[in-house]
PDB file of C-alpha atoms in Angstrom:
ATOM      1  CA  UNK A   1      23.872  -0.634 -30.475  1.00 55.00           C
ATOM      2  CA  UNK A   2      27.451   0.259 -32.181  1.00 59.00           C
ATOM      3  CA  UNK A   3      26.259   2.516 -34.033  1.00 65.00           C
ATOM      4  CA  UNK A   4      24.403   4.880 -31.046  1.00 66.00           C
ATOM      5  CA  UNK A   5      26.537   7.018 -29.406  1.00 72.00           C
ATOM      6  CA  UNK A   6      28.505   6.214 -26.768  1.00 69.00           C
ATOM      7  CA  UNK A   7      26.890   8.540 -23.838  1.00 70.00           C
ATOM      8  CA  UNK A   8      23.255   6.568 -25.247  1.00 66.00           C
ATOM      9  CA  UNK A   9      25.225   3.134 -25.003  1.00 65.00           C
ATOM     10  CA  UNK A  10      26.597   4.151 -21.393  1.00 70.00           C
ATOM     11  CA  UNK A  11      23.233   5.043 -20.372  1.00 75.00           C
ATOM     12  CA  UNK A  12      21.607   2.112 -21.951  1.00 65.00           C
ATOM     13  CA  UNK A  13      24.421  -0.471 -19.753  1.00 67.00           C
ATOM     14  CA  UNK A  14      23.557   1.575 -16.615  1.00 66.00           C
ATOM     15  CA  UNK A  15      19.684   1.101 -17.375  1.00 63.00           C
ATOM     16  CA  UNK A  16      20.128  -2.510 -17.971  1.00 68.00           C
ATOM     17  CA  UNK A  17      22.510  -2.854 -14.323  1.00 60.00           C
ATOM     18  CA  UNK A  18      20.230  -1.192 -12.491  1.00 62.00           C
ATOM     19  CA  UNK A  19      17.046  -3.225 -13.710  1.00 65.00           C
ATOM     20  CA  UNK A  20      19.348  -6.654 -13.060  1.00 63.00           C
ATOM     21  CA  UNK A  21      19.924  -5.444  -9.478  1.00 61.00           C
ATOM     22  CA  UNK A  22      16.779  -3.969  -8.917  1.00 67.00           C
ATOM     23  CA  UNK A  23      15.400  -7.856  -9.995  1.00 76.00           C
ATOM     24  CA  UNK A  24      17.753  -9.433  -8.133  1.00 89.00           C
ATOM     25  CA  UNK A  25      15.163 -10.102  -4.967  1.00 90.00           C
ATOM     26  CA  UNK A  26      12.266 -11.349  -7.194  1.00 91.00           C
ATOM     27  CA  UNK A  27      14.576 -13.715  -8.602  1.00 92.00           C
ATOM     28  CA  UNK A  28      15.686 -14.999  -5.511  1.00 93.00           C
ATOM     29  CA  UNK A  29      12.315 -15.849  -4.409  1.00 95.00           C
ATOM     30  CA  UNK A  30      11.322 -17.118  -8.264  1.00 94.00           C
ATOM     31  CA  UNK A  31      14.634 -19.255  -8.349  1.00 95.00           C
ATOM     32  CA  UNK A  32      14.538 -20.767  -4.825  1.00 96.00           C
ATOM     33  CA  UNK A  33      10.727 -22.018  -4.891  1.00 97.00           C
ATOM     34  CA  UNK A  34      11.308 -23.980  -8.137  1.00 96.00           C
ATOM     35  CA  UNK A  35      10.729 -27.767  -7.790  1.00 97.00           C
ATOM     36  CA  UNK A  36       8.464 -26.666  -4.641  1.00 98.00           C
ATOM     37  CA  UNK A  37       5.315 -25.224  -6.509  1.00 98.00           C
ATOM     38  CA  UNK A  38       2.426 -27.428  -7.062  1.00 98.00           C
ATOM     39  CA  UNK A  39      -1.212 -27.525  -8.043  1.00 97.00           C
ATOM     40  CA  UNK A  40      -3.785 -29.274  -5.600  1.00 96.00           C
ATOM     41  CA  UNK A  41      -4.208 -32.354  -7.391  1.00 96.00           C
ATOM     42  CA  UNK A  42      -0.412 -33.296  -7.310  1.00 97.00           C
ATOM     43  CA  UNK A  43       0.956 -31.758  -4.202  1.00 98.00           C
ATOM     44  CA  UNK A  44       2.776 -34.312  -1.806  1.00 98.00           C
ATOM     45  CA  UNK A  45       1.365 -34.865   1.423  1.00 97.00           C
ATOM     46  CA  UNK A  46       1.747 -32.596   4.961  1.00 97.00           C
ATOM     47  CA  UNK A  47       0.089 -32.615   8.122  1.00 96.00           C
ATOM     48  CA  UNK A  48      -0.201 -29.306   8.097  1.00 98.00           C
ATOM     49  CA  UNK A  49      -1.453 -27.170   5.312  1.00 98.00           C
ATOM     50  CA  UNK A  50      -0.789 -23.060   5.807  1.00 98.00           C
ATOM     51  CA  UNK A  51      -3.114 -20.911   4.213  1.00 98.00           C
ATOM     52  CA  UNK A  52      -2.513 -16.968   4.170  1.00 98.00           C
ATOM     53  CA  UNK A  53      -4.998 -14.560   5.002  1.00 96.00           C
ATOM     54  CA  UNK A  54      -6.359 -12.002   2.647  1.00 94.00           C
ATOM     55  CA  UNK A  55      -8.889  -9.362   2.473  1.00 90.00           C
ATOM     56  CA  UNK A  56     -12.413 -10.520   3.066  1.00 94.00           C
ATOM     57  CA  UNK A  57     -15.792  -9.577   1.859  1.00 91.00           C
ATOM     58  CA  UNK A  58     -17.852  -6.294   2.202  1.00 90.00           C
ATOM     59  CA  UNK A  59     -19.835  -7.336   4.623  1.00 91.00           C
ATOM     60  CA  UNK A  60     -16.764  -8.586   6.800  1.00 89.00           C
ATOM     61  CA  UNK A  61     -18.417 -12.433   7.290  1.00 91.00           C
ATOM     62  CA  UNK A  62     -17.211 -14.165   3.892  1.00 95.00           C
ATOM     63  CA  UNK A  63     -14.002 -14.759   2.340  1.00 95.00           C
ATOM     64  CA  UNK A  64     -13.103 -12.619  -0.704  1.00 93.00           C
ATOM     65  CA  UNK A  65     -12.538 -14.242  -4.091  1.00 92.00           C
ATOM     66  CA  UNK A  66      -9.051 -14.854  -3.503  1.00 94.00           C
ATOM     67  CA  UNK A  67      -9.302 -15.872  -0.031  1.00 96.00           C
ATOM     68  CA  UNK A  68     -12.208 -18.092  -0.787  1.00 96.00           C
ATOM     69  CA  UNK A  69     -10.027 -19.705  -3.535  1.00 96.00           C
ATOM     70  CA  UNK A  70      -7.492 -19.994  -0.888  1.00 98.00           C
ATOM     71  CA  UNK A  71      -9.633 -21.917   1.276  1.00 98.00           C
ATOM     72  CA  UNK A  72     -11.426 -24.429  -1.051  1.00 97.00           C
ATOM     73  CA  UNK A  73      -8.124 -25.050  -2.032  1.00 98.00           C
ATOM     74  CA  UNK A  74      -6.950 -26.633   1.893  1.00 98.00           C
ATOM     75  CA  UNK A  75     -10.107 -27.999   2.037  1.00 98.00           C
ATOM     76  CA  UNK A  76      -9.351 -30.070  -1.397  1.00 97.00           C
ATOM     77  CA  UNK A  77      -6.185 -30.852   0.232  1.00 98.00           C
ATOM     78  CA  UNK A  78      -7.413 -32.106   3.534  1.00 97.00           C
ATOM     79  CA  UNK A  79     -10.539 -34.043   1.585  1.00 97.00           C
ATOM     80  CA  UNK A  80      -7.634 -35.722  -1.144  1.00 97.00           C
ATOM     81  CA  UNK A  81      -5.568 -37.350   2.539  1.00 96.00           C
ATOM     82  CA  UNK A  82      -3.132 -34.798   1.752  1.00 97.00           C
ATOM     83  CA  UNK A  83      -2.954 -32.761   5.147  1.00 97.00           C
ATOM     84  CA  UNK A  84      -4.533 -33.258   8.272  1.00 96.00           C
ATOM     85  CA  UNK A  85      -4.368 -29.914  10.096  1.00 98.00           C
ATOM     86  CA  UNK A  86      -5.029 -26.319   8.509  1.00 98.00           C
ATOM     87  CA  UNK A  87      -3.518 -23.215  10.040  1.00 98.00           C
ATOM     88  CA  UNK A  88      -4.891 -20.385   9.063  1.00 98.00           C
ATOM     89  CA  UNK A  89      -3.194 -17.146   9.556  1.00 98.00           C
ATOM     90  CA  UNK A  90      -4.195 -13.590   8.536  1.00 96.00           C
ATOM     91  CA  UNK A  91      -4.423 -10.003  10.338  1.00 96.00           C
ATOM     92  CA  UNK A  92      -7.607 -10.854  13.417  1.00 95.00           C
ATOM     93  CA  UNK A  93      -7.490  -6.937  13.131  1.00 90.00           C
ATOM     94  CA  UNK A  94      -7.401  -6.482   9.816  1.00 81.00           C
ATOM     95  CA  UNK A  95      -9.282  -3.093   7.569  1.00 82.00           C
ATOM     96  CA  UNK A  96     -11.363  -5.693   5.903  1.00 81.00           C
ATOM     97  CA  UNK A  97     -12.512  -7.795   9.282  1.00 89.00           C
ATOM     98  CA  UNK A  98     -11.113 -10.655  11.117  1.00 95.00           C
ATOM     99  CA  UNK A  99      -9.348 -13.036   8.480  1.00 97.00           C
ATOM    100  CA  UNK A 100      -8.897 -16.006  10.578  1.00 97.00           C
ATOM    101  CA  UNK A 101     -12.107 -15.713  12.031  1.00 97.00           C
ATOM    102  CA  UNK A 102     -13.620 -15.820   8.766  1.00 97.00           C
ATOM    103  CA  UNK A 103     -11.418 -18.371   7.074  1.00 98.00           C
ATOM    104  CA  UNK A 104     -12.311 -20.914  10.101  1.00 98.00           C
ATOM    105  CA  UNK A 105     -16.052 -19.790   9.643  1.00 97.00           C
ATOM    106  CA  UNK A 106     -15.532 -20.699   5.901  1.00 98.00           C
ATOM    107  CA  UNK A 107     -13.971 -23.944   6.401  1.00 98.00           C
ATOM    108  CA  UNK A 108     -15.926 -25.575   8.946  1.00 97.00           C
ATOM    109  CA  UNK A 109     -18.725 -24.897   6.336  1.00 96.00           C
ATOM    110  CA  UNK A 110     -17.211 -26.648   3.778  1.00 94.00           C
ATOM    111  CA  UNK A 111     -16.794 -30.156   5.964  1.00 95.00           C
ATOM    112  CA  UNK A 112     -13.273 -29.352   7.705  1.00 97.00           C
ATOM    113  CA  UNK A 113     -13.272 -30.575  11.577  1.00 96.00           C
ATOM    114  CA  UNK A 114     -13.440 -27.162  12.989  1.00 95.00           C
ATOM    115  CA  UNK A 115     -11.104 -28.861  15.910  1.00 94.00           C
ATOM    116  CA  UNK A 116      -8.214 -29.324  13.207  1.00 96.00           C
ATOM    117  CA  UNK A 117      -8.555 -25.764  12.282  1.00 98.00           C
ATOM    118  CA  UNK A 118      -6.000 -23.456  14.021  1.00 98.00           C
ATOM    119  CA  UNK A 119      -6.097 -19.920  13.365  1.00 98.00           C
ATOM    120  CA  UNK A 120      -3.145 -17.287  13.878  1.00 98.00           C
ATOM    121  CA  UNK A 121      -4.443 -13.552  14.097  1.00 97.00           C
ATOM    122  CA  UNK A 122      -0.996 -12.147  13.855  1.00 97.00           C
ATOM    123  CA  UNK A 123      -0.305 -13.352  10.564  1.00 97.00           C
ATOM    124  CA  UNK A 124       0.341  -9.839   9.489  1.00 96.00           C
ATOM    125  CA  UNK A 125       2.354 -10.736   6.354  1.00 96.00           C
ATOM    126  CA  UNK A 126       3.451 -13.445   4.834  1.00 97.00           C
ATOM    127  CA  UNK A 127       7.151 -13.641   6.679  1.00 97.00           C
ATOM    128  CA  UNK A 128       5.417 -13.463  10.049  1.00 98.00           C
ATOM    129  CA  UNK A 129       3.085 -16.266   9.308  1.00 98.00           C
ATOM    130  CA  UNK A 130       5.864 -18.211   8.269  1.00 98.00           C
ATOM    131  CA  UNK A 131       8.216 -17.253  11.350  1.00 98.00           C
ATOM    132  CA  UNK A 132       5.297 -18.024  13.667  1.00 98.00           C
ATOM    133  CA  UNK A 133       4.278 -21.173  11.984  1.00 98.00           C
ATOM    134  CA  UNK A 134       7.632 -22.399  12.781  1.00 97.00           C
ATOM    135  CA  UNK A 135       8.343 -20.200  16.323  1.00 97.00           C
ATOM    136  CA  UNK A 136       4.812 -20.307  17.728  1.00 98.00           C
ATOM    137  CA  UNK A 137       2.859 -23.537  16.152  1.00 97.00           C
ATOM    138  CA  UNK A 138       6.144 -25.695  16.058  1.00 97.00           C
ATOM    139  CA  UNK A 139       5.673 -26.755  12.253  1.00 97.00           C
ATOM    140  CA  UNK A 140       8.011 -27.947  10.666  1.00 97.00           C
ATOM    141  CA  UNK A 141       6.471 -29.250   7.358  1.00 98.00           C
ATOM    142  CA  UNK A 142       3.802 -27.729   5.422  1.00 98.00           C
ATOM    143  CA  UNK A 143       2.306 -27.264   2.429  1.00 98.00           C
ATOM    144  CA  UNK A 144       1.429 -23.601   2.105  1.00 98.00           C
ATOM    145  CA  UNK A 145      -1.687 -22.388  -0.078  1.00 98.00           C
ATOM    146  CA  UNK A 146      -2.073 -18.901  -1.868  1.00 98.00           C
ATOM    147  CA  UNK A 147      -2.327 -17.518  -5.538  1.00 97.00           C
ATOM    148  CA  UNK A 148       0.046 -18.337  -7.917  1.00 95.00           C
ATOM    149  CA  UNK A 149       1.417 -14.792  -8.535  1.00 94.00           C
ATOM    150  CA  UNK A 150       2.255 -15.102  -4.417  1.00 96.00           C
ATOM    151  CA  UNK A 151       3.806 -18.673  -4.187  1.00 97.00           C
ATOM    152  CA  UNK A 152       6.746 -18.507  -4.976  1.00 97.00           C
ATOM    153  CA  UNK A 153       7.681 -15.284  -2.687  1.00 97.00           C
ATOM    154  CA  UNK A 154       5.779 -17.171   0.262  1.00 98.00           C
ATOM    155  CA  UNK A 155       7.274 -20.789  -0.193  1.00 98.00           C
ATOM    156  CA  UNK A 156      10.827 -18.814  -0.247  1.00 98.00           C
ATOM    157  CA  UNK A 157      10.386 -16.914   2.513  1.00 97.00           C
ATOM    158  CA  UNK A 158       9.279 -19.861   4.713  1.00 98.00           C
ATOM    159  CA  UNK A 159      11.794 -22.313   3.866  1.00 98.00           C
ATOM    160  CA  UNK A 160      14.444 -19.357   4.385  1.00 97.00           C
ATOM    161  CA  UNK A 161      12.990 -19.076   8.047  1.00 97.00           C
ATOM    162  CA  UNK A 162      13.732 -23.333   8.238  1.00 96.00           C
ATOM    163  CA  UNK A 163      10.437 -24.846   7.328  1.00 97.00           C
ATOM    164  CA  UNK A 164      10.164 -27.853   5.235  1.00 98.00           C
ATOM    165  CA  UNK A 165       7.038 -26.186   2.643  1.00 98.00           C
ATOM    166  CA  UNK A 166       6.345 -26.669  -0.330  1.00 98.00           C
ATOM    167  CA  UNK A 167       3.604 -24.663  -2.457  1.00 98.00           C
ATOM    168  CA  UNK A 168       0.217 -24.947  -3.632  1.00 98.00           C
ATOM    169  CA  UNK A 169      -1.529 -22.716  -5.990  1.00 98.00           C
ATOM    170  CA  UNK A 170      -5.065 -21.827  -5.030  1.00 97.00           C
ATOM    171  CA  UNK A 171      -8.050 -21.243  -7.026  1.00 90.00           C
ATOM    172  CA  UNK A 172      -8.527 -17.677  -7.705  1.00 88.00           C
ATOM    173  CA  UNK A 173     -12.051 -17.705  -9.037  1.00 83.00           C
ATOM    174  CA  UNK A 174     -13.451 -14.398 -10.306  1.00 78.00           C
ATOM    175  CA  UNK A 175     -10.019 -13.021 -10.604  1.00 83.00           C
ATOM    176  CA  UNK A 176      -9.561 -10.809 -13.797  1.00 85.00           C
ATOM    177  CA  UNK A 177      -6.356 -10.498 -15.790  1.00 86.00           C
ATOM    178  CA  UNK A 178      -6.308  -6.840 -14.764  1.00 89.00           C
ATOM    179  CA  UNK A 179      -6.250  -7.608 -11.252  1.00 87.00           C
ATOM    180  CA  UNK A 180      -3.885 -10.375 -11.733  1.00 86.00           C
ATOM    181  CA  UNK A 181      -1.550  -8.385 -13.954  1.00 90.00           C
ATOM    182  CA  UNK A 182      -1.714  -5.957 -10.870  1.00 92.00           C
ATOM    183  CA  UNK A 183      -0.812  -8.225  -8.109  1.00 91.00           C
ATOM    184  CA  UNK A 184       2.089  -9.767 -10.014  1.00 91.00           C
ATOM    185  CA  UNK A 185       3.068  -6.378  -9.887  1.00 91.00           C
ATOM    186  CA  UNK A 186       2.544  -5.789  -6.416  1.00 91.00           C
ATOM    187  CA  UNK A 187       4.609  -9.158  -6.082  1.00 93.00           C
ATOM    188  CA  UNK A 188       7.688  -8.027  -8.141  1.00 90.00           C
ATOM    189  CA  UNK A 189       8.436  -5.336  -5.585  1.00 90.00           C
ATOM    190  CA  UNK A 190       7.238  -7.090  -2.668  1.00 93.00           C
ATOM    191  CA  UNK A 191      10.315  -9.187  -3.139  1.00 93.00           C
ATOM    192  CA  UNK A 192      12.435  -6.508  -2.078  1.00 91.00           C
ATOM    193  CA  UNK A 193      10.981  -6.184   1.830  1.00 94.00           C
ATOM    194  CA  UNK A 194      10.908 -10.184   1.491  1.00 94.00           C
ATOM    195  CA  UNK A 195      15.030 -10.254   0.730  1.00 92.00           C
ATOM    196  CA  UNK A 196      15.457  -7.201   3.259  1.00 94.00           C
ATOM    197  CA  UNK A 197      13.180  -9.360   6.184  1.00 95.00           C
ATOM    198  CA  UNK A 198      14.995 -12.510   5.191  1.00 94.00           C
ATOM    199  CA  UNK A 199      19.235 -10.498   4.877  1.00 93.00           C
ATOM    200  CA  UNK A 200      18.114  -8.894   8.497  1.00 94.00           C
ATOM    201  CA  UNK A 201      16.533 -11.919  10.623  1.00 95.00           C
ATOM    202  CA  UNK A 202      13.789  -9.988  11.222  1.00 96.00           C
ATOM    203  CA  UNK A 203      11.276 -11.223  14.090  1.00 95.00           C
ATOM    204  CA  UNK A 204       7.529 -11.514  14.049  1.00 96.00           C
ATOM    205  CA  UNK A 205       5.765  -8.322  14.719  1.00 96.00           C
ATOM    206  CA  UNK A 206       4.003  -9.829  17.130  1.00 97.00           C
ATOM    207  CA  UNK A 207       6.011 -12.436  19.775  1.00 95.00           C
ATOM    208  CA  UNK A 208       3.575 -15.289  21.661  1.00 97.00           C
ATOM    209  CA  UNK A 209       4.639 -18.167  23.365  1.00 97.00           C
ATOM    210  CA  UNK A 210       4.817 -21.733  22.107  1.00 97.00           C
ATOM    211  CA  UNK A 211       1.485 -22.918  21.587  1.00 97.00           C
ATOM    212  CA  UNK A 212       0.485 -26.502  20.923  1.00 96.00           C
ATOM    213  CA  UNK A 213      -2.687 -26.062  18.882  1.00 96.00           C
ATOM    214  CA  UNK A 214      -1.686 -28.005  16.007  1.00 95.00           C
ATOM    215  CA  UNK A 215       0.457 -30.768  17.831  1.00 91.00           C
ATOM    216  CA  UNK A 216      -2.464 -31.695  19.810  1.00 87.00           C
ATOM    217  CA  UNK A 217      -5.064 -32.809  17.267  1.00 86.00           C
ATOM    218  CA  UNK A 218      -2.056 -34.073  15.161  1.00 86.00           C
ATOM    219  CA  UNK A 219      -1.350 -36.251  18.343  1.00 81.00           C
ATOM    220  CA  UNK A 220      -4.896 -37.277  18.473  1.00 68.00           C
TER     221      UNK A 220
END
Protein backbone atom coordinates (compact mmCIF):
# COMPACT_ATOMS: atom_id res chain seq x y z
CA UNK A 1 0.00 0.00 0.00
CA UNK A 2 3.28 2.38 0.34
CA UNK A 3 4.01 2.18 -2.72
CA UNK A 4 0.32 3.46 -4.35
CA UNK A 5 -0.10 6.87 -4.42
CA UNK A 6 -1.20 8.79 -1.85
CA UNK A 7 -4.71 10.19 -3.36
CA UNK A 8 -5.31 5.92 -4.04
CA UNK A 9 -4.18 5.33 -0.29
CA UNK A 10 -6.57 8.30 0.92
CA UNK A 11 -9.30 6.87 -1.00
CA UNK A 12 -8.60 3.36 -0.03
CA UNK A 13 -8.73 4.63 4.19
CA UNK A 14 -12.00 6.47 3.34
CA UNK A 15 -13.40 3.18 1.59
CA UNK A 16 -12.36 1.10 4.45
CA UNK A 17 -14.13 3.97 7.23
CA UNK A 18 -17.03 4.08 5.52
CA UNK A 19 -17.54 0.16 5.17
CA UNK A 20 -16.57 -0.04 9.24
CA UNK A 21 -19.38 2.48 9.90
CA UNK A 22 -21.65 1.38 7.45
CA UNK A 23 -21.16 -2.33 9.48
CA UNK A 24 -21.34 -0.91 12.56
CA UNK A 25 -25.34 -1.90 13.06
CA UNK A 26 -24.91 -5.54 11.84
CA UNK A 27 -22.30 -5.89 14.28
CA UNK A 28 -24.20 -4.68 17.00
CA UNK A 29 -26.86 -7.13 16.50
CA UNK A 30 -24.05 -10.08 15.58
CA UNK A 31 -22.03 -9.07 18.81
CA UNK A 32 -24.92 -8.69 21.30
CA UNK A 33 -26.80 -12.13 20.47
CA UNK A 34 -23.60 -14.16 21.08
CA UNK A 35 -23.90 -16.70 23.95
CA UNK A 36 -27.85 -16.41 23.19
CA UNK A 37 -28.08 -18.47 19.85
CA UNK A 38 -28.98 -22.03 20.02
CA UNK A 39 -30.09 -25.01 18.01
CA UNK A 40 -33.38 -26.91 19.11
CA UNK A 41 -31.85 -29.75 20.68
CA UNK A 42 -29.81 -27.63 23.26
CA UNK A 43 -31.82 -24.55 23.86
CA UNK A 44 -32.65 -23.88 27.66
CA UNK A 45 -36.08 -23.95 28.65
CA UNK A 46 -39.03 -20.95 28.36
CA UNK A 47 -42.58 -20.90 28.79
CA UNK A 48 -42.98 -19.12 26.01
CA UNK A 49 -41.48 -19.79 22.66
CA UNK A 50 -41.88 -16.67 19.90
CA UNK A 51 -41.96 -17.62 16.48
CA UNK A 52 -41.92 -14.85 13.61
CA UNK A 53 -44.14 -14.83 10.84
CA UNK A 54 -43.10 -15.15 7.27
CA UNK A 55 -44.52 -15.41 3.90
CA UNK A 56 -46.81 -18.34 3.38
CA UNK A 57 -47.68 -20.61 0.58
CA UNK A 58 -49.34 -19.94 -2.88
CA UNK A 59 -52.35 -21.02 -2.07
CA UNK A 60 -52.44 -18.78 1.20
CA UNK A 61 -53.42 -22.05 3.66
CA UNK A 62 -49.78 -23.56 4.32
CA UNK A 63 -46.71 -22.28 5.73
CA UNK A 64 -43.84 -21.54 3.30
CA UNK A 65 -40.56 -23.43 3.58
CA UNK A 66 -39.14 -21.13 5.94
CA UNK A 67 -42.11 -20.57 7.94
CA UNK A 68 -42.85 -24.23 8.05
CA UNK A 69 -39.24 -24.74 9.32
CA UNK A 70 -40.08 -22.11 11.75
CA UNK A 71 -42.89 -23.93 13.09
CA UNK A 72 -41.69 -27.59 13.36
CA UNK A 73 -39.05 -26.03 15.04
CA UNK A 74 -41.59 -24.64 18.34
CA UNK A 75 -43.29 -27.62 17.99
CA UNK A 76 -39.83 -29.66 18.70
CA UNK A 77 -39.44 -27.28 21.43
CA UNK A 78 -42.77 -27.62 23.10
CA UNK A 79 -42.65 -31.72 22.42
CA UNK A 80 -38.66 -31.75 24.10
CA UNK A 81 -40.52 -29.86 27.77
CA UNK A 82 -38.77 -26.93 26.59
CA UNK A 83 -41.69 -24.26 26.34
CA UNK A 84 -45.12 -24.46 27.17
CA UNK A 85 -46.84 -21.63 25.28
CA UNK A 86 -46.15 -20.55 21.50
CA UNK A 87 -46.88 -17.03 20.33
CA UNK A 88 -47.03 -16.67 17.06
CA UNK A 89 -46.80 -13.35 15.47
CA UNK A 90 -46.77 -12.31 11.78
CA UNK A 91 -48.69 -9.62 9.50
CA UNK A 92 -52.92 -11.17 9.84
CA UNK A 93 -52.93 -8.85 6.67
CA UNK A 94 -50.14 -9.79 5.09
CA UNK A 95 -49.53 -9.95 0.66
CA UNK A 96 -49.03 -13.61 1.11
CA UNK A 97 -52.32 -14.37 3.52
CA UNK A 98 -52.88 -14.39 7.15
CA UNK A 99 -49.52 -15.61 8.88
CA UNK A 100 -50.80 -16.26 12.25
CA UNK A 101 -53.77 -17.77 11.05
CA UNK A 102 -51.82 -20.16 9.18
CA UNK A 103 -49.01 -20.80 11.61
CA UNK A 104 -51.83 -21.78 14.36
CA UNK A 105 -53.54 -23.90 11.52
CA UNK A 106 -50.04 -25.53 11.08
CA UNK A 107 -49.36 -26.20 14.59
CA UNK A 108 -52.41 -27.56 15.92
CA UNK A 109 -51.77 -30.12 13.07
CA UNK A 110 -48.67 -31.10 14.21
CA UNK A 111 -50.00 -32.07 18.03
CA UNK A 112 -49.64 -28.45 19.71
CA UNK A 113 -52.80 -27.68 22.15
CA UNK A 114 -54.35 -25.21 19.89
CA UNK A 115 -55.42 -23.46 23.45
CA UNK A 116 -51.56 -22.76 24.17
CA UNK A 117 -51.26 -21.22 20.82
CA UNK A 118 -51.54 -17.37 20.85
CA UNK A 119 -51.33 -15.57 17.74
CA UNK A 120 -50.39 -11.73 17.24
CA UNK A 121 -51.58 -10.31 13.74
CA UNK A 122 -49.64 -7.15 14.16
CA UNK A 123 -46.41 -8.66 14.20
CA UNK A 124 -45.45 -6.52 11.30
CA UNK A 125 -41.66 -6.86 11.78
CA UNK A 126 -39.57 -8.31 13.88
CA UNK A 127 -39.13 -5.12 16.49
CA UNK A 128 -42.90 -4.92 16.80
CA UNK A 129 -43.30 -8.53 17.65
CA UNK A 130 -40.78 -8.15 20.12
CA UNK A 131 -42.19 -4.74 21.63
CA UNK A 132 -45.64 -6.35 21.74
CA UNK A 133 -44.51 -9.60 23.13
CA UNK A 134 -43.29 -7.68 25.99
CA UNK A 135 -46.07 -4.49 25.92
CA UNK A 136 -49.13 -6.48 24.87
CA UNK A 137 -48.59 -10.40 25.91
CA UNK A 138 -46.57 -9.43 29.15
CA UNK A 139 -43.54 -11.87 28.33
CA UNK A 140 -40.86 -11.56 29.79
CA UNK A 141 -38.79 -14.70 28.84
CA UNK A 142 -38.72 -16.41 25.64
CA UNK A 143 -37.04 -18.34 23.43
CA UNK A 144 -37.53 -16.88 19.98
CA UNK A 145 -37.46 -19.17 16.71
CA UNK A 146 -36.45 -18.04 13.08
CA UNK A 147 -33.61 -18.81 10.47
CA UNK A 148 -30.28 -18.57 11.34
CA UNK A 149 -29.31 -15.72 8.94
CA UNK A 150 -32.30 -13.72 11.14
CA UNK A 151 -31.37 -14.69 14.80
CA UNK A 152 -29.15 -12.84 15.76
CA UNK A 153 -30.84 -9.36 14.50
CA UNK A 154 -34.18 -10.69 16.22
CA UNK A 155 -32.70 -11.99 19.64
CA UNK A 156 -30.92 -8.34 19.72
CA UNK A 157 -33.63 -6.44 19.05
CA UNK A 158 -35.83 -8.13 21.70
CA UNK A 159 -33.57 -8.17 24.52
CA UNK A 160 -32.83 -4.34 23.62
CA UNK A 161 -36.71 -3.77 24.09
CA UNK A 162 -36.13 -5.73 27.90
CA UNK A 163 -37.00 -9.30 27.20
CA UNK A 164 -35.14 -12.10 28.68
CA UNK A 165 -34.77 -14.29 24.89
CA UNK A 166 -32.61 -16.22 23.82
CA UNK A 167 -32.45 -17.76 20.12
CA UNK A 168 -33.25 -20.75 18.30
CA UNK A 169 -32.38 -21.55 14.81
CA UNK A 170 -35.15 -23.12 12.79
CA UNK A 171 -35.12 -25.63 10.16
CA UNK A 172 -35.10 -24.09 6.84
CA UNK A 173 -35.86 -27.09 4.69
CA UNK A 174 -35.81 -26.57 0.92
CA UNK A 175 -33.84 -23.46 1.33
CA UNK A 176 -31.08 -23.05 -1.42
CA UNK A 177 -27.72 -21.39 -0.90
CA UNK A 178 -28.85 -18.76 -3.40
CA UNK A 179 -31.71 -17.82 -1.43
CA UNK A 180 -29.82 -18.01 1.70
CA UNK A 181 -26.86 -16.05 0.39
CA UNK A 182 -29.74 -13.51 -0.46
CA UNK A 183 -31.40 -13.17 2.82
CA UNK A 184 -28.12 -12.80 4.70
CA UNK A 185 -27.98 -10.03 2.51
CA UNK A 186 -31.22 -8.70 3.11
CA UNK A 187 -30.12 -9.15 6.89
CA UNK A 188 -26.84 -7.12 6.67
CA UNK A 189 -28.81 -3.99 5.85
CA UNK A 190 -31.76 -4.75 7.78
CA UNK A 191 -29.54 -4.04 10.73
CA UNK A 192 -29.52 -0.53 10.00
CA UNK A 193 -33.61 0.16 10.53
CA UNK A 194 -33.04 -2.43 13.55
CA UNK A 195 -30.19 0.12 15.27
CA UNK A 196 -32.33 3.23 14.00
CA UNK A 197 -35.83 1.48 15.75
CA UNK A 198 -33.77 0.47 18.74
CA UNK A 199 -31.40 4.52 19.03
CA UNK A 200 -35.18 6.10 18.59
CA UNK A 201 -37.56 4.00 21.05
CA UNK A 202 -39.69 3.48 18.44
CA UNK A 203 -43.35 2.09 19.32
CA UNK A 204 -45.30 -0.73 17.76
CA UNK A 205 -47.06 0.21 14.64
CA UNK A 206 -49.91 -0.99 15.92
CA UNK A 207 -50.85 -0.13 19.94
CA UNK A 208 -53.51 -2.81 21.77
CA UNK A 209 -54.13 -3.14 25.21
CA UNK A 210 -52.69 -5.64 27.66
CA UNK A 211 -53.94 -8.88 26.83
CA UNK A 212 -53.62 -11.99 28.95
CA UNK A 213 -53.64 -14.74 26.33
CA UNK A 214 -50.53 -16.32 27.26
CA UNK A 215 -50.69 -15.77 31.17
CA UNK A 216 -53.84 -17.60 31.27
CA UNK A 217 -53.01 -21.08 29.96
CA UNK A 218 -49.52 -20.55 31.60
CA UNK A 219 -51.64 -20.13 34.87
CA UNK A 220 -53.57 -23.17 34.06
Amino acid sequence: MRRWPRRVRRLVIVGLVLLVLASSPWLWTTLAARGHLYAAADAPAADVVIVLGTEVAADRQRPGDRLAGRLDTAAELVASGRATVVLVSGDGGGASGDEPAVMTTYLSERGVDRRRVVADPFGLDTYDSCARAREVYGVERALIVTQSYHLSRAVTLCRQLGLDVDGVAARCDGCGAALLAEKSVRDYFASGKAAWDAVRDRPPAVRSPADPAIQNPLRG
